[in-house]
Coordinates of C-alpha atoms in Angstrom, one line a residue:
Chain U
M1 CA 80.3 212.3 -25.3
S2 CA 77.4 214.0 -27.3
L3 CA 78.2 216.8 -29.7
L4 CA 75.5 219.0 -28.3
E5 CA 73.7 218.4 -25.0
L6 CA 70.9 220.5 -23.4
R7 CA 70.5 220.2 -19.5
A8 CA 67.3 221.5 -18.2
V9 CA 67.2 224.5 -20.3
D10 CA 64.8 227.4 -19.2
K11 CA 64.0 230.5 -21.2
I12 CA 61.6 232.9 -19.7
F13 CA 60.1 236.2 -21.6
G14 CA 58.5 238.1 -18.8
G15 CA 55.5 236.0 -17.9
L16 CA 55.9 233.6 -20.8
H17 CA 57.9 230.3 -19.9
A18 CA 59.0 229.7 -23.6
V19 CA 61.2 226.9 -22.8
R20 CA 60.9 224.8 -19.6
G21 CA 63.4 222.2 -18.5
V22 CA 64.3 220.9 -21.9
S23 CA 67.1 218.3 -22.0
F24 CA 68.2 216.3 -25.2
Q25 CA 71.4 215.0 -26.5
V26 CA 72.5 215.1 -30.1
E27 CA 75.2 212.6 -31.1
K28 CA 78.0 213.5 -33.6
G29 CA 76.7 212.6 -37.1
A30 CA 73.0 212.6 -36.3
I31 CA 70.2 214.0 -38.1
F32 CA 68.0 215.3 -35.3
G33 CA 64.5 216.6 -35.7
L34 CA 63.0 219.1 -33.4
I35 CA 59.2 219.4 -33.9
G36 CA 56.0 220.8 -32.2
P37 CA 53.0 222.8 -32.9
N38 CA 53.4 226.6 -33.7
G39 CA 54.7 228.6 -30.6
A40 CA 56.1 225.4 -29.0
G41 CA 59.4 227.0 -28.5
K42 CA 61.4 225.3 -31.2
T43 CA 63.0 228.7 -32.6
T44 CA 63.4 229.9 -29.1
L45 CA 65.6 226.8 -28.5
F46 CA 67.7 227.6 -31.7
N47 CA 68.2 231.1 -30.4
V48 CA 69.4 229.9 -27.0
I49 CA 71.8 227.5 -28.6
T50 CA 73.1 230.1 -31.0
G51 CA 73.5 232.6 -28.3
V52 CA 70.7 235.1 -29.5
Y53 CA 69.0 234.6 -26.1
T54 CA 70.8 233.6 -22.7
P55 CA 68.9 230.9 -21.0
E56 CA 67.7 231.7 -17.5
H57 CA 68.7 228.2 -16.3
G58 CA 70.4 225.1 -17.5
Q59 CA 73.5 224.3 -19.5
I60 CA 74.3 223.9 -23.2
L61 CA 77.3 221.8 -23.8
F62 CA 78.8 221.9 -27.2
E63 CA 81.8 219.4 -27.3
G64 CA 81.6 219.1 -23.7
R65 CA 81.8 222.9 -23.0
N66 CA 79.1 225.2 -21.7
I67 CA 78.1 227.7 -24.4
A68 CA 75.0 229.2 -22.7
G69 CA 75.2 233.0 -22.8
L70 CA 78.2 233.4 -25.1
K71 CA 77.9 235.8 -27.8
P72 CA 76.5 234.5 -31.2
A73 CA 79.6 235.4 -33.0
L74 CA 81.7 233.2 -30.6
I75 CA 79.3 230.2 -30.7
A76 CA 79.3 230.5 -34.6
E77 CA 83.2 230.5 -34.4
R78 CA 83.3 227.4 -32.3
G79 CA 81.5 225.7 -35.1
V80 CA 77.5 226.0 -34.7
A81 CA 76.1 227.4 -38.0
R82 CA 72.5 228.1 -38.5
T83 CA 69.6 229.3 -40.9
F84 CA 66.7 231.3 -40.0
Q85 CA 63.0 230.7 -40.1
N86 CA 62.3 234.1 -41.9
I87 CA 65.3 234.1 -44.3
R88 CA 68.0 236.6 -43.3
I89 CA 70.4 236.7 -46.4
F90 CA 72.1 239.8 -47.1
R91 CA 69.7 240.9 -49.8
T92 CA 71.6 243.5 -51.7
M93 CA 74.8 241.5 -51.8
T94 CA 75.5 238.8 -54.5
V95 CA 75.1 235.2 -53.8
A96 CA 79.0 234.7 -53.7
E97 CA 79.4 237.6 -51.3
N98 CA 76.8 236.4 -49.0
V99 CA 78.8 233.1 -48.6
M100 CA 82.1 234.9 -48.3
V101 CA 80.8 236.9 -45.3
A102 CA 80.9 233.8 -43.2
G103 CA 84.6 233.2 -44.1
H104 CA 86.3 235.2 -41.5
H105 CA 88.4 232.4 -40.3
L106 CA 89.8 232.0 -43.6
H107 CA 90.6 235.6 -44.1
K108 CA 93.4 236.6 -41.7
A109 CA 94.7 239.6 -43.6
S110 CA 94.3 242.8 -41.6
I111 CA 92.4 246.0 -42.5
A112 CA 95.5 247.7 -43.4
D113 CA 96.2 244.8 -45.9
A114 CA 92.9 245.2 -47.4
M115 CA 93.5 249.0 -47.9
L116 CA 96.8 248.5 -49.4
R117 CA 95.8 245.3 -51.3
T118 CA 98.9 243.3 -50.2
R119 CA 99.8 239.9 -51.2
S120 CA 98.6 238.2 -48.2
Y121 CA 95.2 240.0 -48.7
E122 CA 95.0 238.7 -52.2
R123 CA 95.8 235.2 -51.2
D124 CA 93.1 235.1 -48.6
E125 CA 90.7 236.7 -51.0
Q126 CA 91.3 234.0 -53.5
A127 CA 91.1 231.1 -51.1
L128 CA 87.7 232.6 -49.8
T129 CA 86.4 232.9 -53.3
K130 CA 87.4 229.3 -54.2
R131 CA 85.8 227.9 -51.0
A132 CA 82.6 229.9 -51.5
Q133 CA 82.3 228.6 -55.2
E134 CA 82.8 225.0 -54.0
L135 CA 80.0 225.3 -51.4
L136 CA 77.7 226.9 -53.9
E137 CA 78.3 223.9 -56.1
V138 CA 77.2 221.7 -53.3
L139 CA 74.0 223.4 -52.8
G140 CA 73.4 223.7 -56.7
L141 CA 73.8 227.7 -56.7
A142 CA 77.1 227.9 -58.7
E143 CA 75.4 229.4 -61.8
L144 CA 73.8 232.1 -59.7
A145 CA 77.0 233.3 -57.8
H146 CA 76.9 236.7 -59.2
E147 CA 73.2 237.4 -58.9
V148 CA 71.9 239.8 -56.3
A149 CA 70.7 237.6 -53.5
G150 CA 67.4 239.3 -52.9
S151 CA 66.3 238.6 -56.3
L152 CA 66.6 234.7 -56.0
P153 CA 63.5 232.5 -55.8
Y154 CA 62.4 231.6 -52.2
G155 CA 64.0 228.0 -52.3
S156 CA 67.3 229.2 -53.6
Q157 CA 67.5 231.7 -50.9
R158 CA 66.9 228.9 -48.2
R159 CA 69.8 226.9 -49.9
L160 CA 71.8 230.0 -49.9
E161 CA 71.6 230.4 -46.1
I162 CA 72.7 226.8 -45.9
A163 CA 75.8 227.5 -48.1
R164 CA 76.7 230.5 -46.1
G165 CA 76.3 228.6 -42.8
L166 CA 78.7 225.8 -44.2
M167 CA 81.3 228.6 -44.9
L168 CA 81.8 228.5 -41.1
S169 CA 83.2 225.1 -41.5
P170 CA 80.8 224.1 -38.8
Q171 CA 80.4 220.8 -36.8
L172 CA 76.7 221.4 -36.1
L173 CA 74.3 222.9 -38.5
L174 CA 70.8 224.3 -37.3
L175 CA 68.1 224.4 -40.0
D176 CA 65.0 226.4 -39.0
E177 CA 62.3 225.3 -41.2
P178 CA 64.5 224.7 -44.4
A179 CA 61.6 223.1 -46.5
A180 CA 59.1 226.2 -45.7
G181 CA 57.9 227.6 -49.1
M182 CA 59.4 224.7 -51.1
N183 CA 57.3 222.5 -53.5
S184 CA 57.5 218.7 -53.1
Q185 CA 60.2 218.4 -55.8
E186 CA 62.5 221.1 -54.0
A187 CA 61.8 219.4 -50.6
R188 CA 63.0 216.0 -52.1
T189 CA 66.1 217.5 -53.3
L190 CA 66.6 219.2 -49.8
N191 CA 66.4 215.6 -48.3
E192 CA 69.1 214.6 -50.4
Q193 CA 71.1 217.7 -49.6
I194 CA 70.7 217.3 -46.0
R195 CA 72.0 213.6 -46.1
F196 CA 74.9 214.8 -48.4
L197 CA 76.0 217.3 -45.7
R198 CA 75.9 214.6 -43.0
D199 CA 77.5 211.8 -45.1
Q200 CA 80.0 213.8 -47.2
L201 CA 80.7 216.7 -45.0
G202 CA 80.4 215.0 -41.7
L203 CA 78.1 217.5 -40.3
T204 CA 75.6 216.9 -37.4
V205 CA 72.2 218.5 -38.4
I206 CA 69.4 219.6 -36.1
L207 CA 66.2 220.3 -38.1
V208 CA 63.1 222.4 -37.2
E209 CA 60.5 221.6 -39.7
H210 CA 56.7 221.5 -40.1
N211 CA 56.8 219.5 -43.4
M212 CA 56.5 216.1 -42.1
A213 CA 57.5 214.4 -45.3
V214 CA 60.9 215.8 -44.9
V215 CA 61.1 215.3 -41.1
M216 CA 59.9 211.6 -41.0
N217 CA 62.0 210.9 -44.1
V218 CA 65.5 212.4 -43.0
C219 CA 65.6 212.5 -39.3
E220 CA 66.7 209.5 -37.3
T221 CA 65.8 210.9 -33.8
I222 CA 62.9 213.2 -33.3
H223 CA 62.4 215.4 -30.2
V224 CA 58.9 216.8 -29.8
V225 CA 58.2 219.8 -27.6
D226 CA 54.8 221.7 -26.8
H227 CA 54.3 224.7 -24.7
G228 CA 58.1 224.9 -24.1
E229 CA 58.3 221.3 -22.6
T230 CA 59.5 218.1 -23.9
I231 CA 56.7 215.6 -24.7
A232 CA 58.3 213.0 -26.5
Q233 CA 61.5 211.7 -28.2
G234 CA 62.1 208.7 -30.6
T235 CA 62.4 207.3 -34.0
P236 CA 60.1 208.6 -36.6
A237 CA 58.0 205.4 -36.4
E238 CA 57.6 205.9 -32.6
I239 CA 56.8 209.5 -32.9
K240 CA 54.2 209.0 -35.6
S241 CA 51.9 206.8 -33.2
H242 CA 53.1 208.6 -29.9
P243 CA 49.7 209.5 -28.1
K244 CA 51.1 212.7 -26.7
V245 CA 52.3 213.9 -30.0
L246 CA 49.1 213.1 -31.6
A247 CA 47.2 215.0 -28.9
A248 CA 49.5 218.1 -29.2
Y249 CA 48.9 218.2 -33.0
L250 CA 45.3 217.4 -33.1
G251 CA 44.0 218.4 -29.7
E252 CA 42.7 215.0 -28.8
E253 CA 43.7 211.4 -28.8
Q254 CA 42.6 209.7 -32.0
P255 CA 44.5 206.4 -32.5
G256 CA 45.1 205.5 -36.1
N257 CA 44.9 209.2 -37.4
Q258 CA 46.8 209.6 -40.6
A259 CA 47.6 213.4 -40.2
L260 CA 51.2 212.7 -39.3
A261 CA 51.9 209.7 -41.7
Chain J
M1 CA 108.4 244.4 -58.9
R2 CA 104.8 244.8 -57.8
A3 CA 105.7 247.5 -55.2
L4 CA 107.7 249.3 -57.9
I5 CA 104.8 249.4 -60.4
R6 CA 102.6 250.7 -57.6
F7 CA 105.1 253.3 -56.5
G8 CA 105.4 254.4 -60.2
I9 CA 101.6 254.7 -60.5
A10 CA 101.5 256.8 -57.4
A11 CA 104.3 258.9 -58.6
L12 CA 102.6 259.5 -61.9
I13 CA 99.3 260.4 -60.2
L14 CA 100.9 263.0 -57.9
L15 CA 102.8 264.4 -60.8
A16 CA 99.4 264.7 -62.7
I17 CA 97.9 266.5 -59.9
Y18 CA 100.9 268.7 -59.6
G19 CA 100.6 269.6 -63.1
L20 CA 96.8 270.2 -62.9
E21 CA 97.6 272.7 -60.2
F22 CA 99.4 274.9 -62.7
G23 CA 96.5 274.6 -65.1
V24 CA 93.9 275.4 -62.3
E25 CA 95.9 278.3 -61.1
A26 CA 96.2 279.8 -64.7
A27 CA 92.5 279.1 -65.8
F28 CA 90.5 280.0 -62.8
T29 CA 90.0 283.0 -60.6
E30 CA 91.0 282.7 -56.8
Y31 CA 87.3 282.6 -56.0
V32 CA 86.8 279.5 -58.4
Q33 CA 89.9 278.0 -57.1
R34 CA 88.5 278.2 -53.6
I35 CA 85.4 276.3 -54.5
I36 CA 87.6 273.6 -56.2
L37 CA 89.4 273.2 -53.0
L38 CA 86.3 273.0 -50.9
A39 CA 84.9 270.4 -53.4
G40 CA 88.2 268.3 -52.8
I41 CA 87.6 268.6 -49.1
N42 CA 84.0 267.7 -49.4
V43 CA 84.8 264.6 -51.4
I44 CA 87.1 263.5 -48.4
L45 CA 84.3 264.1 -46.0
A46 CA 81.7 262.4 -48.0
V47 CA 83.8 259.3 -48.8
G48 CA 84.5 259.0 -45.2
L49 CA 81.0 259.4 -43.8
N50 CA 79.7 257.2 -46.4
L51 CA 81.9 254.2 -45.1
I52 CA 79.9 254.5 -41.8
N53 CA 76.6 255.9 -42.9
G54 CA 76.3 254.3 -46.2
T55 CA 78.3 251.0 -46.2
T56 CA 77.8 250.0 -42.6
G57 CA 74.3 251.6 -42.1
Q58 CA 75.2 253.2 -38.8
F59 CA 74.0 256.7 -38.8
S60 CA 76.3 259.5 -37.6
I61 CA 74.8 262.9 -37.6
G62 CA 77.7 264.7 -35.9
H63 CA 80.7 264.4 -38.1
A64 CA 81.4 268.0 -38.0
G65 CA 82.8 267.3 -34.6
F66 CA 85.3 265.0 -35.7
M67 CA 86.1 267.6 -38.6
A68 CA 86.5 270.2 -35.8
V69 CA 88.9 268.0 -33.9
G70 CA 91.3 267.4 -37.0
A71 CA 90.8 271.2 -37.8
Y72 CA 92.1 272.3 -34.3
G73 CA 94.5 269.5 -34.0
A74 CA 96.2 270.0 -37.2
A75 CA 96.2 273.8 -36.7
F76 CA 97.6 273.6 -33.3
V77 CA 100.3 270.9 -34.0
G78 CA 101.1 272.8 -37.4
V79 CA 101.8 276.1 -35.3
K80 CA 104.0 274.4 -32.7
L81 CA 105.8 272.1 -35.1
A82 CA 106.8 274.9 -37.4
P83 CA 109.6 276.4 -35.5
P84 CA 111.7 273.3 -34.7
V85 CA 111.2 271.9 -38.3
H86 CA 112.1 275.2 -39.9
G87 CA 115.2 275.3 -37.5
A88 CA 116.2 271.8 -39.0
L89 CA 115.1 271.9 -42.6
G90 CA 115.3 275.7 -43.4
S91 CA 112.2 277.5 -44.4
G92 CA 111.7 276.0 -47.9
P93 CA 108.4 274.1 -49.3
L94 CA 110.0 270.9 -48.0
A95 CA 109.9 272.0 -44.4
D96 CA 106.2 273.4 -45.0
A97 CA 105.3 270.1 -46.5
V98 CA 106.6 268.0 -43.6
V99 CA 105.0 270.3 -41.1
F100 CA 101.6 270.3 -42.8
N101 CA 101.4 266.6 -43.5
V102 CA 102.5 265.7 -40.0
A103 CA 99.8 268.2 -38.7
L104 CA 97.2 266.7 -41.0
L105 CA 98.1 263.2 -39.5
V106 CA 98.0 264.0 -36.1
G107 CA 94.8 265.9 -36.5
A108 CA 93.4 262.7 -38.2
L109 CA 94.9 260.6 -35.3
F110 CA 93.0 262.9 -32.7
A111 CA 89.7 262.6 -34.7
G112 CA 90.0 258.9 -34.9
I113 CA 90.7 258.6 -31.2
S114 CA 87.5 260.8 -30.5
G115 CA 85.8 258.3 -32.8
L116 CA 86.9 255.3 -30.8
I117 CA 85.6 257.1 -27.6
V118 CA 82.4 258.0 -29.1
G119 CA 81.9 254.7 -30.9
M120 CA 82.8 252.1 -28.4
P121 CA 79.9 252.6 -26.1
S122 CA 77.2 253.4 -28.8
L123 CA 78.1 250.8 -31.2
R124 CA 77.9 248.0 -28.9
L125 CA 74.3 248.1 -29.2
R126 CA 72.0 247.5 -32.1
G127 CA 69.9 250.5 -33.3
D128 CA 70.1 254.2 -33.7
Y129 CA 72.0 255.0 -30.6
L130 CA 74.9 256.3 -32.7
A131 CA 72.8 259.0 -34.2
V132 CA 71.9 260.3 -30.7
V133 CA 75.3 260.2 -29.4
T134 CA 77.1 261.9 -32.4
L135 CA 74.4 264.5 -32.4
G136 CA 75.5 265.4 -28.8
F137 CA 79.2 264.9 -29.5
G138 CA 79.1 267.5 -32.4
E139 CA 77.5 270.0 -30.1
I140 CA 79.9 269.2 -27.0
I141 CA 83.1 269.5 -29.2
R142 CA 81.9 272.8 -30.6
I143 CA 81.1 274.2 -27.2
L144 CA 84.3 272.9 -25.8
F145 CA 86.3 274.7 -28.4
N146 CA 84.1 277.7 -27.9
N147 CA 85.5 277.8 -24.2
A148 CA 89.0 276.6 -24.6
T149 CA 91.1 279.9 -24.1
F150 CA 94.4 278.3 -25.3
L151 CA 92.6 277.8 -28.6
G152 CA 91.1 281.1 -28.8
S153 CA 87.6 280.5 -27.4
A154 CA 84.9 281.8 -29.6
T155 CA 87.3 284.0 -31.8
G156 CA 88.9 280.9 -32.9
Y157 CA 92.5 279.7 -33.1
S158 CA 94.9 281.3 -35.5
G159 CA 98.2 280.5 -34.1
D160 CA 100.9 282.7 -32.5
D161 CA 101.5 284.7 -35.6
P162 CA 99.3 287.8 -35.8
S163 CA 98.9 287.1 -39.6
G164 CA 97.1 283.9 -38.8
L165 CA 97.6 280.3 -39.7
P166 CA 99.9 279.6 -42.8
A167 CA 98.0 278.8 -45.9
Y168 CA 99.4 275.5 -46.5
T169 CA 96.5 274.1 -48.2
N170 CA 96.6 274.2 -52.0
F171 CA 95.2 272.1 -55.0
F172 CA 98.0 269.6 -54.9
W173 CA 97.7 268.6 -51.2
V174 CA 93.8 268.6 -51.2
F175 CA 93.7 266.3 -54.2
A176 CA 96.6 264.2 -53.4
W177 CA 94.9 263.4 -49.8
A178 CA 91.6 263.0 -51.5
T179 CA 93.1 260.6 -54.0
A180 CA 94.8 258.7 -51.4
I181 CA 91.7 258.5 -49.0
V182 CA 89.3 257.5 -51.8
T183 CA 91.6 254.7 -52.9
L184 CA 92.2 253.4 -49.4
I185 CA 88.4 253.5 -48.5
H186 CA 87.6 252.0 -51.9
N187 CA 89.8 249.1 -51.2
L188 CA 88.6 248.7 -47.8
T189 CA 84.8 248.7 -49.1
F190 CA 85.5 246.0 -51.6
S191 CA 87.2 243.7 -49.3
Q192 CA 86.3 241.0 -46.7
T193 CA 85.9 243.8 -44.1
G194 CA 83.8 245.9 -46.5
R195 CA 81.5 242.8 -47.1
S196 CA 81.2 242.3 -43.4
L197 CA 80.2 245.9 -43.0
T198 CA 77.6 245.7 -45.6
A199 CA 76.4 242.4 -43.9
I200 CA 76.0 244.4 -40.8
R201 CA 73.9 247.0 -42.6
E202 CA 71.8 244.2 -44.3
D203 CA 71.3 242.1 -41.4
E204 CA 73.2 242.5 -38.1
I205 CA 71.6 239.3 -36.4
A206 CA 72.6 237.1 -39.5
A207 CA 76.1 238.8 -39.6
E208 CA 76.6 237.8 -36.0
A209 CA 75.4 234.4 -36.6
M210 CA 78.0 234.1 -39.3
A211 CA 80.8 234.9 -36.7
T212 CA 81.2 238.5 -37.9
P213 CA 82.8 240.5 -35.1
T214 CA 80.2 243.1 -35.5
T215 CA 81.0 245.6 -32.6
R216 CA 84.8 245.6 -33.5
L217 CA 84.1 246.2 -37.2
K218 CA 81.5 249.0 -36.5
V219 CA 83.9 250.8 -34.2
T220 CA 86.8 250.3 -36.5
A221 CA 84.8 251.7 -39.4
F222 CA 83.6 254.6 -37.3
A223 CA 87.1 255.4 -36.2
I224 CA 88.4 255.4 -39.9
S225 CA 85.6 257.6 -41.0
A226 CA 86.1 260.0 -38.1
A227 CA 89.9 260.3 -39.1
T228 CA 89.1 261.1 -42.6
A229 CA 86.8 263.8 -41.4
G230 CA 89.9 264.9 -39.2
V231 CA 92.0 265.2 -42.3
A232 CA 89.4 267.2 -44.1
G233 CA 89.2 269.3 -41.2
G234 CA 93.1 269.9 -41.2
L235 CA 93.0 271.0 -45.0
F236 CA 90.2 273.2 -44.2
A237 CA 91.8 274.8 -41.3
H238 CA 94.8 275.8 -43.5
M239 CA 92.8 277.4 -46.2
Q240 CA 92.1 280.3 -43.9
A241 CA 93.6 282.7 -41.3
G242 CA 92.0 280.7 -38.5
V243 CA 89.6 277.9 -37.2
R244 CA 86.4 279.0 -35.5
P245 CA 84.0 276.9 -33.5
E246 CA 81.2 278.2 -35.7
D247 CA 82.7 276.7 -38.8
F248 CA 81.7 273.3 -37.3
R249 CA 78.0 274.0 -36.4
F250 CA 75.2 271.3 -37.0
E251 CA 74.6 272.5 -40.3
R252 CA 77.9 271.3 -41.4
S253 CA 77.1 267.6 -40.4
I254 CA 73.9 268.1 -42.3
D255 CA 75.8 269.3 -45.4
M256 CA 77.8 265.9 -45.2
I257 CA 74.6 263.9 -44.9
V258 CA 73.2 265.8 -48.0
M259 CA 76.4 264.9 -49.8
I260 CA 76.0 261.2 -49.4
I261 CA 72.3 261.0 -49.8
V262 CA 72.4 263.0 -53.0
G263 CA 74.9 260.7 -54.4
G264 CA 73.5 257.6 -53.2
L265 CA 74.2 256.0 -49.7
G266 CA 76.6 253.2 -49.9
S267 CA 78.2 254.4 -53.2
I268 CA 81.8 256.0 -53.2
S269 CA 81.5 257.4 -56.6
G270 CA 78.0 258.9 -55.4
A271 CA 79.8 260.3 -52.3
I272 CA 82.3 262.0 -54.7
L273 CA 79.6 263.5 -56.8
G274 CA 77.5 264.5 -53.8
G275 CA 80.7 266.3 -52.2
I276 CA 81.2 268.3 -55.4
F277 CA 77.4 269.0 -55.7
V278 CA 77.3 270.4 -52.1
A279 CA 80.4 272.6 -52.6
V280 CA 78.9 274.1 -55.7
S281 CA 75.4 274.4 -54.6
L282 CA 76.5 276.2 -51.3
E283 CA 78.1 278.6 -53.5
L284 CA 75.1 279.2 -55.7
M285 CA 73.1 279.7 -52.5
R286 CA 75.5 282.1 -50.9
D287 CA 72.9 284.9 -50.6
L288 CA 70.4 282.4 -49.3
Q289 CA 72.9 281.2 -46.5
Q290 CA 70.3 281.4 -43.8
Y291 CA 67.7 279.4 -45.9
R292 CA 70.2 276.7 -46.9
L293 CA 68.7 274.2 -44.3
V294 CA 65.3 274.9 -45.7
L295 CA 66.5 274.5 -49.3
Y296 CA 68.4 271.2 -48.4
A297 CA 65.4 269.8 -46.8
L298 CA 63.2 270.6 -49.8
L299 CA 65.9 268.8 -52.0
L300 CA 66.0 265.8 -49.6
I301 CA 62.2 265.6 -49.8
V302 CA 62.3 265.8 -53.7
I303 CA 65.0 263.1 -53.8
M304 CA 62.9 260.9 -51.5
I305 CA 60.0 261.3 -53.9
V306 CA 61.8 261.0 -57.2
R307 CA 64.8 259.1 -56.5
P308 CA 65.0 257.7 -53.1
E309 CA 68.2 255.7 -53.6
G310 CA 70.1 258.9 -54.4
L311 CA 71.8 259.5 -57.8
L312 CA 73.6 256.1 -57.9
G313 CA 71.9 254.0 -55.3
T314 CA 74.6 251.6 -53.8
R315 CA 76.2 251.2 -57.2
E316 CA 79.7 252.5 -58.4
L317 CA 80.3 254.4 -61.6
H318 CA 83.2 252.2 -62.8
H319 CA 81.2 248.9 -62.1
L320 CA 78.4 250.2 -64.2
L321 CA 80.9 250.9 -67.0
R322 CA 82.6 247.7 -66.6
R323 CA 79.2 245.8 -66.7
K324 CA 78.2 247.6 -69.9
K325 CA 81.4 246.5 -71.5
T326 CA 81.0 242.7 -70.5
A327 CA 77.4 242.7 -71.1
K328 CA 77.8 243.2 -74.9
P329 CA 79.2 239.8 -76.0
A330 CA 76.7 237.1 -75.0
T331 CA 79.2 235.2 -72.9
P332 CA 78.0 232.0 -71.1
T333 CA 77.5 232.3 -67.4
E334 CA 80.5 231.6 -65.3
S335 CA 80.6 228.2 -63.8
A336 CA 83.6 225.9 -62.8

């Protein structure tokens, strides 16, 4: 059984068929790339998977159960974490606090416990702080734990979003353009971090990315969408030379073009 | 051991407030004492409102309604509870304390339940629905009390005794309650729940994606906020001979918003300062009563231009002091 399976998913906004009959399977432990030109429906697919949108048709099976139409918080609780294309960190909070927000499942103490600062509250708080610190170390942000998140450089904010997502102890991590705005050095570090997440933390990763150096390097399977429809799926080598992909990106078929290399 | 220490600290604080009461009574005229009591009540109102408007970022502009529910609830329960309690405990200060505090708690409960009723439908949605609904609620409650004959209609409720409601409210009770509420709300704000509430304010979509039960937390925070306004209402009711619907007009909700904006939305110490500021400035502007909304509007405009984040922004006084202390020695950054 695949960890995530989309079956003929449709998402329609008024007259716009943003996603049309998209199906794919993501195996456990995969690093799966989702690419396509601007406006192809990649982020819409992420929003459908994470419950921000309810698909009009189709099923989204996570660990074999249909999650289509569930509330985002519930899907997150089941183990689907994500980052956002246009960074959505909690800007006025510190880096550590940002990560701790996602630690609900580690913090069982009630509101009354919090108000009265009981022992169980303090125990949970300590566990949460410790876990947040560990995750910040994984992403190389430990030194910045007490900085205000909004003051971080762009690349660090992106990594903070990943750390925050990891706090959910997810099975599946959806990264929406994690390399956007990163320089090539930062992008290389990102490649290593994504592999680390899969190899060391056992995560399955789905990646939406325009930076082809990252996608081709780190993904094992790539799924290409254009105008909301699947046009190809395959290994990086297959996708690089796929005529439909080249057509979608360049507007015409030009065998041997190096734009995607 | 821990519980014992805490109990000791609480007892010491209460003792200090009790001692202060004598000082205040000796040092100030009754007029000044009344302003001090109003300042204490304002602190409760402001800190409670700040939880929802400041920390959670969901704007309520009808908190006078919850204050009214608490005021009427506490007054009514206080009046009805007094005879049996006096029968059982005699008519000393102990019986009065029991009646008063039970009345305040019941008033807070009523206000909290009204908060749940108002909050549940309007906080399920993202956006500014709460402002619209609370605005309506504040007016509906006032008009309801205006027409409730068993609560004295427009002349207000003053109990069964012709001398009016008993004047239970004094320095000790106002500041004991204020201390308790500020402590509880401070602890809540600086906890996982508080972090989640702030996350909702900062970015509700991201908060949801991080498994935060946003609706439940917003409604809970709102109900707590409404309940604290209820306590303030109960204290306010027992400062005078009766509670009248016109004590809870829209202007009072605006007063509360001014308190938290002056102090800095999202800051508890700011709310405390703002509460005191409004109590004092209302007295200074007593002769200009009908112009106060104009003056407050002017003040808000000046704040928006000069210091849009309010006096303290989202910072807390004790955090600023602590930072200054730790900032002096050049300690290496924490890393483990």
